[in-house]
């Protein structure tokens, strides 16, 4: 019986020792798990921070692209307007020369083009230079009408004179 008690004591000691070791291993495993969880949370936080930083960068880039797109549209519009203005100024000057030399056949299509381009500048008539150009064109049109009327009346008078001045 003593040997059995000793055996039981040894078994109990052995079980207590294993239990103690298991408890220590459990604590170590728990600590390792806590550290792994903390590391995982830190990595998740880093990823979240990088994602937020990336999102901010994308928003800034998108904003810059929108600004550049607006600048491109404005620049394109400005270039088109300047081109129309160049065509208008040159057209009005050429038209004045053609009218002065009574080249009506060349003036007619140019007049049509100048009137078309001038239509683009209707919203800008409050600008003094555009108003002056418009006024110059209006004066050219009045002069052209008076000149054509005068040429017609002169031609008609010459025709009448030929009919009436010939001996019968």
JSON list of N, CA, C and O in Angstrom, two decimals, residues 91-120:
[
{"chain": "A", "resi": 91, "resn": "UNK", "atom": "N", "xyz": [-10.44, 90.16, -93.00]},
{"chain": "A", "resi": 91, "resn": "UNK", "atom": "CA", "xyz": [-11.59, 90.17, -93.92]},
{"chain": "A", "resi": 91, "resn": "UNK", "atom": "C", "xyz": [-12.15, 91.57, -94.11]},
{"chain": "A", "resi": 91, "resn": "UNK", "atom": "O", "xyz": [-12.47, 91.96, -95.24]},
{"chain": "A", "resi": 92, "resn": "UNK", "atom": "N", "xyz": [-12.27, 92.31, -93.03]},
{"chain": "A", "resi": 92, "resn": "UNK", "atom": "CA", "xyz": [-12.81, 93.68, -93.13]},
{"chain": "A", "resi": 92, "resn": "UNK", "atom": "C", "xyz": [-11.86, 94.55, -93.95]},
{"chain": "A", "resi": 92, "resn": "UNK", "atom": "O", "xyz": [-12.29, 95.31, -94.82]},
{"chain": "A", "resi": 93, "resn": "UNK", "atom": "N", "xyz": [-10.56, 94.42, -93.72]},
{"chain": "A", "resi": 93, "resn": "UNK", "atom": "CA", "xyz": [-9.58, 95.21, -94.48]},
{"chain": "A", "resi": 93, "resn": "UNK", "atom": "C", "xyz": [-9.62, 94.82, -95.96]},
{"chain": "A", "resi": 93, "resn": "UNK", "atom": "O", "xyz": [-9.62, 95.70, -96.84]},
{"chain": "A", "resi": 94, "resn": "UNK", "atom": "N", "xyz": [-9.66, 93.53, -96.25]},
{"chain": "A", "resi": 94, "resn": "UNK", "atom": "CA", "xyz": [-9.72, 93.08, -97.65]},
{"chain": "A", "resi": 94, "resn": "UNK", "atom": "C", "xyz": [-11.01, 93.53, -98.30]},
{"chain": "A", "resi": 94, "resn": "UNK", "atom": "O", "xyz": [-11.02, 93.94, -99.47]},
{"chain": "A", "resi": 95, "resn": "UNK", "atom": "N", "xyz": [-12.08, 93.45, -97.56]},
{"chain": "A", "resi": 95, "resn": "UNK", "atom": "CA", "xyz": [-13.39, 93.88, -98.08]},
{"chain": "A", "resi": 95, "resn": "UNK", "atom": "C", "xyz": [-13.36, 95.36, -98.43]},
{"chain": "A", "resi": 95, "resn": "UNK", "atom": "O", "xyz": [-13.88, 95.76, -99.49]},
{"chain": "A", "resi": 96, "resn": "UNK", "atom": "N", "xyz": [-12.75, 96.17, -97.59]},
{"chain": "A", "resi": 96, "resn": "UNK", "atom": "CA", "xyz": [-12.66, 97.62, -97.85]},
{"chain": "A", "resi": 96, "resn": "UNK", "atom": "C", "xyz": [-11.89, 97.86, -99.16]},
{"chain": "A", "resi": 96, "resn": "UNK", "atom": "O", "xyz": [-12.30, 98.68, -99.99]},
{"chain": "A", "resi": 97, "resn": "UNK", "atom": "N", "xyz": [-10.82, 97.12, -99.36]},
{"chain": "A", "resi": 97, "resn": "UNK", "atom": "CA", "xyz": [-10.02, 97.27, -100.59]},
{"chain": "A", "resi": 97, "resn": "UNK", "atom": "C", "xyz": [-10.83, 96.84, -101.82]},
{"chain": "A", "resi": 97, "resn": "UNK", "atom": "O", "xyz": [-10.83, 97.53, -102.85]},
{"chain": "A", "resi": 98, "resn": "UNK", "atom": "N", "xyz": [-11.51, 95.70, -101.71]},
{"chain": "A", "resi": 98, "resn": "UNK", "atom": "CA", "xyz": [-12.31, 95.22, -102.85]},
{"chain": "A", "resi": 98, "resn": "UNK", "atom": "C", "xyz": [-13.44, 96.17, -103.19]},
{"chain": "A", "resi": 98, "resn": "UNK", "atom": "O", "xyz": [-13.72, 96.41, -104.37]},
{"chain": "A", "resi": 99, "resn": "UNK", "atom": "N", "xyz": [-14.07, 96.72, -102.18]},
{"chain": "A", "resi": 99, "resn": "UNK", "atom": "CA", "xyz": [-15.16, 97.67, -102.42]},
{"chain": "A", "resi": 99, "resn": "UNK", "atom": "C", "xyz": [-14.62, 98.93, -103.08]},
{"chain": "A", "resi": 99, "resn": "UNK", "atom": "O", "xyz": [-15.21, 99.46, -104.02]},
{"chain": "A", "resi": 100, "resn": "UNK", "atom": "N", "xyz": [-13.48, 99.39, -102.59]},
{"chain": "A", "resi": 100, "resn": "UNK", "atom": "CA", "xyz": [-12.86, 100.60, -103.15]},
{"chain": "A", "resi": 100, "resn": "UNK", "atom": "C", "xyz": [-12.58, 100.42, -104.65]},
{"chain": "A", "resi": 100, "resn": "UNK", "atom": "O", "xyz": [-12.77, 101.35, -105.44]},
{"chain": "A", "resi": 101, "resn": "UNK", "atom": "N", "xyz": [-12.14, 99.22, -105.04]},
{"chain": "A", "resi": 101, "resn": "UNK", "atom": "CA", "xyz": [-11.81, 98.95, -106.44]},
{"chain": "A", "resi": 101, "resn": "UNK", "atom": "C", "xyz": [-12.99, 98.36, -107.22]},
{"chain": "A", "resi": 101, "resn": "UNK", "atom": "O", "xyz": [-12.82, 97.89, -108.35]},
{"chain": "A", "resi": 102, "resn": "UNK", "atom": "N", "xyz": [-14.16, 98.34, -106.60]},
{"chain": "A", "resi": 102, "resn": "UNK", "atom": "CA", "xyz": [-15.40, 97.88, -107.21]},
{"chain": "A", "resi": 102, "resn": "UNK", "atom": "C", "xyz": [-15.30, 96.43, -107.72]},
{"chain": "A", "resi": 102, "resn": "UNK", "atom": "O", "xyz": [-15.84, 96.09, -108.76]},
{"chain": "A", "resi": 103, "resn": "UNK", "atom": "N", "xyz": [-14.64, 95.59, -106.96]},
{"chain": "A", "resi": 103, "resn": "UNK", "atom": "CA", "xyz": [-14.52, 94.16, -107.30]},
{"chain": "A", "resi": 103, "resn": "UNK", "atom": "C", "xyz": [-15.61, 93.40, -106.56]},
{"chain": "A", "resi": 103, "resn": "UNK", "atom": "O", "xyz": [-15.36, 92.65, -105.63]},
{"chain": "A", "resi": 104, "resn": "UNK", "atom": "N", "xyz": [-16.84, 93.60, -107.03]},
{"chain": "A", "resi": 104, "resn": "UNK", "atom": "CA", "xyz": [-18.00, 93.04, -106.34]},
{"chain": "A", "resi": 104, "resn": "UNK", "atom": "C", "xyz": [-18.02, 91.51, -106.39]},
{"chain": "A", "resi": 104, "resn": "UNK", "atom": "O", "xyz": [-18.47, 90.87, -105.44]},
{"chain": "A", "resi": 105, "resn": "UNK", "atom": "N", "xyz": [-17.53, 90.92, -107.48]},
{"chain": "A", "resi": 105, "resn": "UNK", "atom": "CA", "xyz": [-17.54, 89.46, -107.60]},
{"chain": "A", "resi": 105, "resn": "UNK", "atom": "C", "xyz": [-16.64, 88.81, -106.55]},
{"chain": "A", "resi": 105, "resn": "UNK", "atom": "O", "xyz": [-16.93, 87.72, -106.06]},
{"chain": "A", "resi": 106, "resn": "UNK", "atom": "N", "xyz": [-15.54, 89.47, -106.18]},
{"chain": "A", "resi": 106, "resn": "UNK", "atom": "CA", "xyz": [-14.66, 88.94, -105.15]},
{"chain": "A", "resi": 106, "resn": "UNK", "atom": "C", "xyz": [-15.15, 89.33, -103.75]},
{"chain": "A", "resi": 106, "resn": "UNK", "atom": "O", "xyz": [-14.92, 88.63, -102.77]},
{"chain": "A", "resi": 107, "resn": "UNK", "atom": "N", "xyz": [-15.82, 90.48, -103.67]},
{"chain": "A", "resi": 107, "resn": "UNK", "atom": "CA", "xyz": [-16.28, 90.98, -102.38]},
{"chain": "A", "resi": 107, "resn": "UNK", "atom": "C", "xyz": [-17.46, 90.17, -101.84]},
{"chain": "A", "resi": 107, "resn": "UNK", "atom": "O", "xyz": [-17.59, 90.01, -100.62]},
{"chain": "A", "resi": 108, "resn": "UNK", "atom": "N", "xyz": [-18.30, 89.65, -102.73]},
{"chain": "A", "resi": 108, "resn": "UNK", "atom": "CA", "xyz": [-19.52, 88.95, -102.29]},
{"chain": "A", "resi": 108, "resn": "UNK", "atom": "C", "xyz": [-19.22, 87.76, -101.37]},
{"chain": "A", "resi": 108, "resn": "UNK", "atom": "O", "xyz": [-19.77, 87.69, -100.26]},
{"chain": "A", "resi": 109, "resn": "UNK", "atom": "N", "xyz": [-18.36, 86.79, -101.77]},
{"chain": "A", "resi": 109, "resn": "UNK", "atom": "CA", "xyz": [-18.12, 85.66, -100.86]},
{"chain": "A", "resi": 109, "resn": "UNK", "atom": "C", "xyz": [-17.36, 86.08, -99.59]},
{"chain": "A", "resi": 109, "resn": "UNK", "atom": "O", "xyz": [-17.58, 85.53, -98.52]},
{"chain": "A", "resi": 110, "resn": "UNK", "atom": "N", "xyz": [-16.47, 87.05, -99.74]},
{"chain": "A", "resi": 110, "resn": "UNK", "atom": "CA", "xyz": [-15.74, 87.54, -98.57]},
{"chain": "A", "resi": 110, "resn": "UNK", "atom": "C", "xyz": [-16.70, 88.19, -97.59]},
{"chain": "A", "resi": 110, "resn": "UNK", "atom": "O", "xyz": [-16.59, 87.99, -96.38]},
{"chain": "A", "resi": 111, "resn": "UNK", "atom": "N", "xyz": [-17.65, 88.96, -98.12]},
{"chain": "A", "resi": 111, "resn": "UNK", "atom": "CA", "xyz": [-18.65, 89.61, -97.25]},
{"chain": "A", "resi": 111, "resn": "UNK", "atom": "C", "xyz": [-19.45, 88.57, -96.49]},
{"chain": "A", "resi": 111, "resn": "UNK", "atom": "O", "xyz": [-19.69, 88.72, -95.29]},
{"chain": "A", "resi": 112, "resn": "UNK", "atom": "N", "xyz": [-19.81, 87.50, -97.17]},
{"chain": "A", "resi": 112, "resn": "UNK", "atom": "CA", "xyz": [-20.57, 86.43, -96.51]},
{"chain": "A", "resi": 112, "resn": "UNK", "atom": "C", "xyz": [-19.74, 85.82, -95.38]},
{"chain": "A", "resi": 112, "resn": "UNK", "atom": "O", "xyz": [-20.25, 85.61, -94.27]},
{"chain": "A", "resi": 113, "resn": "UNK", "atom": "N", "xyz": [-18.46, 85.56, -95.61]},
{"chain": "A", "resi": 113, "resn": "UNK", "atom": "CA", "xyz": [-17.59, 84.99, -94.58]},
{"chain": "A", "resi": 113, "resn": "UNK", "atom": "C", "xyz": [-17.39, 85.95, -93.42]},
{"chain": "A", "resi": 113, "resn": "UNK", "atom": "O", "xyz": [-17.41, 85.54, -92.25]},
{"chain": "A", "resi": 114, "resn": "UNK", "atom": "N", "xyz": [-17.19, 87.23, -93.73]},
{"chain": "A", "resi": 114, "resn": "UNK", "atom": "CA", "xyz": [-16.99, 88.23, -92.68]},
{"chain": "A", "resi": 114, "resn": "UNK", "atom": "C", "xyz": [-18.24, 88.34, -91.81]},
{"chain": "A", "resi": 114, "resn": "UNK", "atom": "O", "xyz": [-18.14, 88.43, -90.58]},
{"chain": "A", "resi": 115, "resn": "UNK", "atom": "N", "xyz": [-19.40, 88.31, -92.44]},
{"chain": "A", "resi": 115, "resn": "UNK", "atom": "CA", "xyz": [-20.66, 88.40, -91.67]},
{"chain": "A", "resi": 115, "resn": "UNK", "atom": "C", "xyz": [-20.81, 87.17, -90.76]},
{"chain": "A", "resi": 115, "resn": "UNK", "atom": "O", "xyz": [-21.25, 87.30, -89.62]},
{"chain": "A", "resi": 116, "resn": "UNK", "atom": "N", "xyz": [-20.43, 86.01, -91.27]},
{"chain": "A", "resi": 116, "resn": "UNK", "atom": "CA", "xyz": [-20.51, 84.78, -90.48]},
{"chain": "A", "resi": 116, "resn": "UNK", "atom": "C", "xyz": [-19.58, 84.87, -89.26]},
{"chain": "A", "resi": 116, "resn": "UNK", "atom": "O", "xyz": [-19.98, 84.53, -88.14]},
{"chain": "A", "resi": 117, "resn": "UNK", "atom": "N", "xyz": [-18.35, 85.32, -89.48]},
{"chain": "A", "resi": 117, "resn": "UNK", "atom": "CA", "xyz": [-17.39, 85.42, -88.38]},
{"chain": "A", "resi": 117, "resn": "UNK", "atom": "C", "xyz": [-17.83, 86.50, -87.39]},
{"chain": "A", "resi": 117, "resn": "UNK", "atom": "O", "xyz": [-17.72, 86.34, -86.18]},
{"chain": "A", "resi": 118, "resn": "UNK", "atom": "N", "xyz": [-18.37, 87.61, -87.90]},
{"chain": "A", "resi": 118, "resn": "UNK", "atom": "CA", "xyz": [-18.82, 88.71, -87.02]},
{"chain": "A", "resi": 118, "resn": "UNK", "atom": "C", "xyz": [-19.93, 88.22, -86.10]},
{"chain": "A", "resi": 118, "resn": "UNK", "atom": "O", "xyz": [-20.03, 88.65, -84.95]},
{"chain": "A", "resi": 119, "resn": "UNK", "atom": "N", "xyz": [-20.72, 87.27, -86.59]},
{"chain": "A", "resi": 119, "resn": "UNK", "atom": "CA", "xyz": [-21.80, 86.72, -85.77]},
{"chain": "A", "resi": 119, "resn": "UNK", "atom": "C", "xyz": [-21.24, 86.07, -84.50]},
{"chain": "A", "resi": 119, "resn": "UNK", "atom": "O", "xyz": [-21.88, 86.13, -83.44]},
{"chain": "A", "resi": 120, "resn": "UNK", "atom": "N", "xyz": [-20.05, 85.48, -84.57]},
{"chain": "A", "resi": 120, "resn": "UNK", "atom": "CA", "xyz": [-19.42, 84.87, -83.39]},
{"chain": "A", "resi": 120, "resn": "UNK", "atom": "C", "xyz": [-19.06, 85.92, -82.34]},
{"chain": "A", "resi": 120, "resn": "UNK", "atom": "O", "xyz": [-18.89, 85.58, -81.16]}
]
